[in-house]
Structure formats: structure tokens, C-alpha cells
Amino acid sequence: MTIAAALLALSLASAAASDKAPPAKPSAARPGVIKGTFAPTPNLLFVDPKPAGGQKPVWDVAKVAPDAADVAKSTYVVQPGDTLSAVVRKTGAGNAVIAHENDLDPPYTLRPGQKLKIPAGRYHTVRKGQSGIAIARAYGVEWSRIVEINHLNEPFTLRAGERLMIPATKEVAKMTLEQRAAAFTIDLTDIATGSEPALAPTAQPAAPTPSPVRTLPPTTAVAEPVVQFGGRFAWPLEGRMIRPYGPMANGGRNDGINVAAPLGTAIAAAADGVVLWVGQHPAFGNVVLVRHGSGWVTIYGNADKLLVKRGQSVKIGQTIAKVGMSGTSADRPQLFFEVLQGRKPVNPMRLLPRRGGSGDDSDTPDN
């Protein structure tokens, strides 16, 4: 059975089940993991997040052909004048994989006669404009798995000509139907780390601007803030916490916090940064993602109005959206607020100032 056929079968089975019983009530946990954390309704199972402004997402604009080349395990002897990029060109393996396998640290200085272990695998050559999400989808695997085996780190910027190791065909063949479905489900962490287009080898991403007028095309990458950010944030709004970070009573997990506030309440940037993504997500509704430097990203979901654009610089306290109840995870006006460092969710309460009183109503039945 092909991947497409398998996914279609799963979708039809889910739809049939939905005719017999009402869909499970969704939680605020991210929907990227099918088992346990989120019960998507059938019509949302393969619905992609959509950028604001009617644009197509970069993974639809820059399609990827699954043309990875197999590379055998070998040993490469460094020649005079060799750089790590030269070794990549000569061997066909990926720079991050070679560096990790040989304990090389930036700036990856090599010496003539040095023996480098070249890991076996199949490697995809990145083309200009391709995104991590598009590459993962082309091979029917999750972006998180490609990040893992290539030892990628923030800001997860891809460059044309770079080679990424792709999970082995045997590994893909053993994937369950749920795992194959998960590979086509885009969560917020994927957007934060795999939605930017690959740059040409010497190209620079678009510099941020405070103006909300500029509209960047999806094929233009957004610059990473160059500041060293320590990960201390301000509260994005005042309100009552209705769902805390961590395990949930329904067996799922909340990777952020949910704060109830009146409809239309201003949502403020929790720190200075650059808007990475603005759009609609099936579970989290209208969403803004902001980069802050040093791998930190904040996520603001379930919003009503979105007031910033991708590539716009924002200041701490600046209004970036208004409280709403968009997305299937919201049953009242609220803000879903998540903090990422790299691809790891961090409990926002550890990074926010203490407030008087707990403000926690997380024992409510919807938890």
C-alpha cells in the first residue's frame, strides 16, 4: 500500500467512525503526536496550517523531489586546502553528520592527512527555497526525525547545496499507519523550526523592519535576531490561567499555558524579537510565532485578530494580536502561550515574573 493510499484509508476510517459517535473533545496539547496528546477530528487530520494574507506556505510553493542519493560508509583523508564543504562535495554526505561523527566543532578546521569517518546513509541535496517541512513530507517522515539524525540546531537555517541525511528506507517501511499520518501533520514546533526556505549559499535573509506594511513572500527567509537572549519574558497579558504546562487529566500534555481573558484583550510580545510566522493552525487557530535570538521562540495561539506580519520586528509589550477563541483547542476566549528553546518546549512559568495569587483555575472540568 502506498503512503497516499494508507493515509486515505486512515482518513476514510476516521470519517466513518465520526458518523457513529461524536468526535473526541480536543485538548490544547499539540496535535503533532497522534496517540494520546490530541484527538483530531477527521476533517482536521491532514489540514495544513495556512499563512496569513492568503499566501501559500513555503512547503507548497517549493516542492521537493525525493531524489536522495545513497552514500556508502568510508574513510576520507583530508587533502591540502580541504574544507568541510569540500569534503561534503567529494563524499556526498552531510556536513552536520560528518561534523558530529568526527567531533568537529565550528569553524571546522581540518588538517591535511586527517582521517574523517563518513557515515553511510541516503542524503538529500537541499535546493534553494526548500523547507524542512517540504523535505520531510517528500520522504514521508517527520521533520523532527530529520532534525534528530542530522544533529541540527537552532536557528535550523538550511542552505542550498547542503546535504541532509534521510531515514533509511527500512526504517520508513516499518512505520505504522499512525506514524505515517504523523509525518503529514504539521505542529507548531515544525513551523518554528522547519518552515523557513533554504537560502542560497551566500545569501542573507531579509532584515527585520518595524513596519507592518511589508509583506514577505514565502520564499524569502526571515533573519534571526543577533542578540544574546537569556530567556526571560514578560507576561503577554493579564488573565486567569485555565490550563497549566505539563500532563493533562485526559492523558495528553500541554506544551504551553492557557490564560483566559476577555475577547479582544491585547496580546503583547513577551520580549523583543522578529515575527517568524503568522497564520492559522487547525488546533490553535490564529497564531503568531516570534523569534528572540539564542534559539528562543514564543508562540501565541487562539487569537482573534493578528496585528503583525512575518519579518516584522517587535518590542516587548507591543500589541501583536487580540484574544479570541479560534482553533479547535479553545472553548472560551483565551491565549495559548508556549515557549520553545530550539525544538524543546519550556515551562513558561519558569521564565515569567511571579504574579500575586496563583490565578490558576486549571482544575476546571475541561482540563
mmCIF file with all atom_site columns, N, CA, C and O in Angstrom, residues 187-212:
data_model
loop_
_atom_site.group_PDB
_atom_site.id
_atom_site.type_symbol
_atom_site.label_atom_id
_atom_site.label_alt_id
_atom_site.label_comp_id
_atom_site.label_asym_id
_atom_site.label_entity_id
_atom_site.label_seq_id
_atom_site.pdbx_PDB_ins_code
_atom_site.Cartn_x
_atom_site.Cartn_y
_atom_site.Cartn_z
_atom_site.occupancy
_atom_site.B_iso_or_equiv
_atom_site.pdbx_formal_charge
_atom_site.auth_seq_id
_atom_site.auth_comp_id
_atom_site.auth_asym_id
_atom_site.auth_atom_id
_atom_site.pdbx_PDB_model_num
ATOM 1   N N  . ASP A 1 187 ? 2.997  20.411 13.312 1.00 0.00 ? 187 ASP A N  1
ATOM 2   C CA . ASP A 1 187 ? 2.728  21.023 14.603 1.00 0.00 ? 187 ASP A CA 1
ATOM 3   C C  . ASP A 1 187 ? 3.454  22.363 14.711 1.00 0.00 ? 187 ASP A C  1
ATOM 4   O O  . ASP A 1 187 ? 4.169  22.796 13.796 1.00 0.00 ? 187 ASP A O  1
ATOM 5   N N  . LEU A 1 188 ? 3.246  23.034 15.820 1.00 0.00 ? 188 LEU A N  1
ATOM 6   C CA . LEU A 1 188 ? 3.811  24.383 15.980 1.00 0.00 ? 188 LEU A CA 1
ATOM 7   C C  . LEU A 1 188 ? 5.339  24.367 16.016 1.00 0.00 ? 188 LEU A C  1
ATOM 8   O O  . LEU A 1 188 ? 5.987  25.306 15.539 1.00 0.00 ? 188 LEU A O  1
ATOM 9   N N  . THR A 1 189 ? 5.927  23.311 16.578 1.00 0.00 ? 189 THR A N  1
ATOM 10  C CA . THR A 1 189 ? 7.390  23.217 16.605 1.00 0.00 ? 189 THR A CA 1
ATOM 11  C C  . THR A 1 189 ? 7.947  23.050 15.202 1.00 0.00 ? 189 THR A C  1
ATOM 12  O O  . THR A 1 189 ? 9.014  23.584 14.874 1.00 0.00 ? 189 THR A O  1
ATOM 13  N N  . ASP A 1 190 ? 7.241  22.313 14.347 1.00 0.00 ? 190 ASP A N  1
ATOM 14  C CA . ASP A 1 190 ? 7.665  22.191 12.951 1.00 0.00 ? 190 ASP A CA 1
ATOM 15  C C  . ASP A 1 190 ? 7.664  23.559 12.272 1.00 0.00 ? 190 ASP A C  1
ATOM 16  O O  . ASP A 1 190 ? 8.577  23.890 11.512 1.00 0.00 ? 190 ASP A O  1
ATOM 17  N N  . ILE A 1 191 ? 6.606  24.343 12.526 1.00 0.00 ? 191 ILE A N  1
ATOM 18  C CA . ILE A 1 191 ? 6.544  25.681 11.927 1.00 0.00 ? 191 ILE A CA 1
ATOM 19  C C  . ILE A 1 191 ? 7.703  26.535 12.428 1.00 0.00 ? 191 ILE A C  1
ATOM 20  O O  . ILE A 1 191 ? 8.333  27.268 11.660 1.00 0.00 ? 191 ILE A O  1
ATOM 21  N N  . ALA A 1 192 ? 8.016  26.426 13.718 1.00 0.00 ? 192 ALA A N  1
ATOM 22  C CA . ALA A 1 192 ? 9.087  27.240 14.309 1.00 0.00 ? 192 ALA A CA 1
ATOM 23  C C  . ALA A 1 192 ? 10.460 26.871 13.770 1.00 0.00 ? 192 ALA A C  1
ATOM 24  O O  . ALA A 1 192 ? 11.347 27.721 13.681 1.00 0.00 ? 192 ALA A O  1
ATOM 25  N N  . THR A 1 193 ? 10.647 25.599 13.383 1.00 0.00 ? 193 THR A N  1
ATOM 26  C CA . THR A 1 193 ? 11.994 25.146 13.022 1.00 0.00 ? 193 THR A CA 1
ATOM 27  C C  . THR A 1 193 ? 12.127 24.630 11.597 1.00 0.00 ? 193 THR A C  1
ATOM 28  O O  . THR A 1 193 ? 13.258 24.439 11.128 1.00 0.00 ? 193 THR A O  1
ATOM 29  N N  . GLY A 1 194 ? 11.012 24.409 10.890 1.00 0.00 ? 194 GLY A N  1
ATOM 30  C CA . GLY A 1 194 ? 11.115 23.809 9.560  1.00 0.00 ? 194 GLY A CA 1
ATOM 31  C C  . GLY A 1 194 ? 10.326 24.500 8.484  1.00 0.00 ? 194 GLY A C  1
ATOM 32  O O  . GLY A 1 194 ? 10.149 23.938 7.400  1.00 0.00 ? 194 GLY A O  1
ATOM 33  N N  . SER A 1 195 ? 9.858  25.726 8.747  1.00 0.00 ? 195 SER A N  1
ATOM 34  C CA . SER A 1 195 ? 9.006  26.404 7.756  1.00 0.00 ? 195 SER A CA 1
ATOM 35  C C  . SER A 1 195 ? 9.738  27.478 6.954  1.00 0.00 ? 195 SER A C  1
ATOM 36  O O  . SER A 1 195 ? 9.129  28.105 6.083  1.00 0.00 ? 195 SER A O  1
ATOM 37  N N  . GLU A 1 196 ? 11.025 27.686 7.226  1.00 0.00 ? 196 GLU A N  1
ATOM 38  C CA . GLU A 1 196 ? 11.763 28.719 6.504  1.00 0.00 ? 196 GLU A CA 1
ATOM 39  C C  . GLU A 1 196 ? 12.391 28.153 5.232  1.00 0.00 ? 196 GLU A C  1
ATOM 40  O O  . GLU A 1 196 ? 12.873 27.012 5.208  1.00 0.00 ? 196 GLU A O  1
ATOM 41  N N  . PRO A 1 197 ? 12.410 28.947 4.141  1.00 0.00 ? 197 PRO A N  1
ATOM 42  C CA . PRO A 1 197 ? 13.005 28.474 2.887  1.00 0.00 ? 197 PRO A CA 1
ATOM 43  C C  . PRO A 1 197 ? 14.526 28.451 2.956  1.00 0.00 ? 197 PRO A C  1
ATOM 44  O O  . PRO A 1 197 ? 15.144 29.289 3.639  1.00 0.00 ? 197 PRO A O  1
ATOM 45  N N  . ALA A 1 198 ? 15.122 27.486 2.275  1.00 0.00 ? 198 ALA A N  1
ATOM 46  C CA . ALA A 1 198 ? 16.583 27.397 2.231  1.00 0.00 ? 198 ALA A CA 1
ATOM 47  C C  . ALA A 1 198 ? 17.159 28.568 1.457  1.00 0.00 ? 198 ALA A C  1
ATOM 48  O O  . ALA A 1 198 ? 16.640 28.978 0.421  1.00 0.00 ? 198 ALA A O  1
ATOM 49  N N  . LEU A 1 199 ? 18.264 29.097 1.955  1.00 0.00 ? 199 LEU A N  1
ATOM 50  C CA . LEU A 1 199 ? 18.954 30.221 1.332  1.00 0.00 ? 199 LEU A CA 1
ATOM 51  C C  . LEU A 1 199 ? 20.004 29.726 0.353  1.00 0.00 ? 199 LEU A C  1
ATOM 52  O O  . LEU A 1 199 ? 20.551 28.624 0.502  1.00 0.00 ? 199 LEU A O  1
ATOM 53  N N  . ALA A 1 200 ? 20.305 30.567 -0.641 1.00 0.00 ? 200 ALA A N  1
ATOM 54  C CA . ALA A 1 200 ? 21.466 30.301 -1.482 1.00 0.00 ? 200 ALA A CA 1
ATOM 55  C C  . ALA A 1 200 ? 22.713 30.348 -0.597 1.00 0.00 ? 200 ALA A C  1
ATOM 56  O O  . ALA A 1 200 ? 22.699 30.964 0.475  1.00 0.00 ? 200 ALA A O  1
ATOM 57  N N  . PRO A 1 201 ? 23.813 29.699 -1.016 1.00 0.00 ? 201 PRO A N  1
ATOM 58  C CA . PRO A 1 201 ? 24.981 29.563 -0.139 1.00 0.00 ? 201 PRO A CA 1
ATOM 59  C C  . PRO A 1 201 ? 25.480 30.862 0.480  1.00 0.00 ? 201 PRO A C  1
ATOM 60  O O  . PRO A 1 201 ? 25.897 30.876 1.643  1.00 0.00 ? 201 PRO A O  1
ATOM 61  N N  . THR A 1 202 ? 25.443 31.964 -0.247 1.00 0.00 ? 202 THR A N  1
ATOM 62  C CA . THR A 1 202 ? 25.973 33.221 0.288  1.00 0.00 ? 202 THR A CA 1
ATOM 63  C C  . THR A 1 202 ? 24.881 34.259 0.531  1.00 0.00 ? 202 THR A C  1
ATOM 64  O O  . THR A 1 202 ? 25.187 35.401 0.864  1.00 0.00 ? 202 THR A O  1
ATOM 65  N N  . ALA A 1 203 ? 23.628 33.884 0.356  1.00 0.00 ? 203 ALA A N  1
ATOM 66  C CA . ALA A 1 203 ? 22.534 34.851 0.511  1.00 0.00 ? 203 ALA A CA 1
ATOM 67  C C  . ALA A 1 203 ? 22.260 35.139 1.975  1.00 0.00 ? 203 ALA A C  1
ATOM 68  O O  . ALA A 1 203 ? 22.582 34.339 2.864  1.00 0.00 ? 203 ALA A O  1
ATOM 69  N N  . GLN A 1 204 ? 21.685 36.300 2.231  1.00 0.00 ? 204 GLN A N  1
ATOM 70  C CA . GLN A 1 204 ? 21.311 36.706 3.577  1.00 0.00 ? 204 GLN A CA 1
ATOM 71  C C  . GLN A 1 204 ? 19.788 36.781 3.679  1.00 0.00 ? 204 GLN A C  1
ATOM 72  O O  . GLN A 1 204 ? 19.121 37.175 2.736  1.00 0.00 ? 204 GLN A O  1
ATOM 73  N N  . PRO A 1 205 ? 19.225 36.430 4.828  1.00 0.00 ? 205 PRO A N  1
ATOM 74  C CA . PRO A 1 205 ? 17.772 36.538 4.998  1.00 0.00 ? 205 PRO A CA 1
ATOM 75  C C  . PRO A 1 205 ? 17.334 37.998 5.059  1.00 0.00 ? 205 PRO A C  1
ATOM 76  O O  . PRO A 1 205 ? 18.163 38.897 5.220  1.00 0.00 ? 205 PRO A O  1
ATOM 77  N N  . ALA A 1 206 ? 16.052 38.229 4.927  1.00 0.00 ? 206 ALA A N  1
ATOM 78  C CA . ALA A 1 206 ? 15.523 39.592 4.942  1.00 0.00 ? 206 ALA A CA 1
ATOM 79  C C  . ALA A 1 206 ? 15.703 40.221 6.315  1.00 0.00 ? 206 ALA A C  1
ATOM 80  O O  . ALA A 1 206 ? 15.366 39.618 7.337  1.00 0.00 ? 206 ALA A O  1
ATOM 81  N N  . ALA A 1 207 ? 16.242 41.439 6.330  1.00 0.00 ? 207 ALA A N  1
ATOM 82  C CA . ALA A 1 207 ? 16.422 42.156 7.593  1.00 0.00 ? 207 ALA A CA 1
ATOM 83  C C  . ALA A 1 207 ? 15.052 42.543 8.146  1.00 0.00 ? 207 ALA A C  1
ATOM 84  O O  . ALA A 1 207 ? 14.142 42.885 7.393  1.00 0.00 ? 207 ALA A O  1
ATOM 85  N N  . PRO A 1 208 ? 14.879 42.489 9.462  1.00 0.00 ? 208 PRO A N  1
ATOM 86  C CA . PRO A 1 208 ? 13.588 42.855 10.044 1.00 0.00 ? 208 PRO A CA 1
ATOM 87  C C  . PRO A 1 208 ? 13.293 44.340 9.889  1.00 0.00 ? 208 PRO A C  1
ATOM 88  O O  . PRO A 1 208 ? 14.214 45.157 9.772  1.00 0.00 ? 208 PRO A O  1
ATOM 89  N N  . THR A 1 209 ? 12.013 44.686 9.872  1.00 0.00 ? 209 THR A N  1
ATOM 90  C CA . THR A 1 209 ? 11.590 46.074 9.804  1.00 0.00 ? 209 THR A CA 1
ATOM 91  C C  . THR A 1 209 ? 10.449 46.270 10.794 1.00 0.00 ? 209 THR A C  1
ATOM 92  O O  . THR A 1 209 ? 9.630  45.361 10.989 1.00 0.00 ? 209 THR A O  1
ATOM 93  N N  . PRO A 1 210 ? 10.360 47.432 11.442 1.00 0.00 ? 210 PRO A N  1
ATOM 94  C CA . PRO A 1 210 ? 9.243  47.670 12.357 1.00 0.00 ? 210 PRO A CA 1
ATOM 95  C C  . PRO A 1 210 ? 7.922  47.923 11.649 1.00 0.00 ? 210 PRO A C  1
ATOM 96  O O  . PRO A 1 210 ? 6.866  47.930 12.282 1.00 0.00 ? 210 PRO A O  1
ATOM 97  N N  . SER A 1 211 ? 7.967  48.106 10.348 1.00 0.00 ? 211 SER A N  1
ATOM 98  C CA . SER A 1 211 ? 6.757  48.438 9.596  1.00 0.00 ? 211 SER A CA 1
ATOM 99  C C  . SER A 1 211 ? 5.860  47.215 9.425  1.00 0.00 ? 211 SER A C  1
ATOM 100 O O  . SER A 1 211 ? 6.325  46.142 9.028  1.00 0.00 ? 211 SER A O  1
ATOM 101 N N  . PRO A 1 212 ? 4.540  47.358 9.691  1.00 0.00 ? 212 PRO A N  1
ATOM 102 C CA . PRO A 1 212 ? 3.610  46.257 9.453  1.00 0.00 ? 212 PRO A CA 1
ATOM 103 C C  . PRO A 1 212 ? 3.123  46.203 8.008  1.00 0.00 ? 212 PRO A C  1
ATOM 104 O O  . PRO A 1 212 ? 2.264  45.383 7.682  1.00 0.00 ? 212 PRO A O  1
#
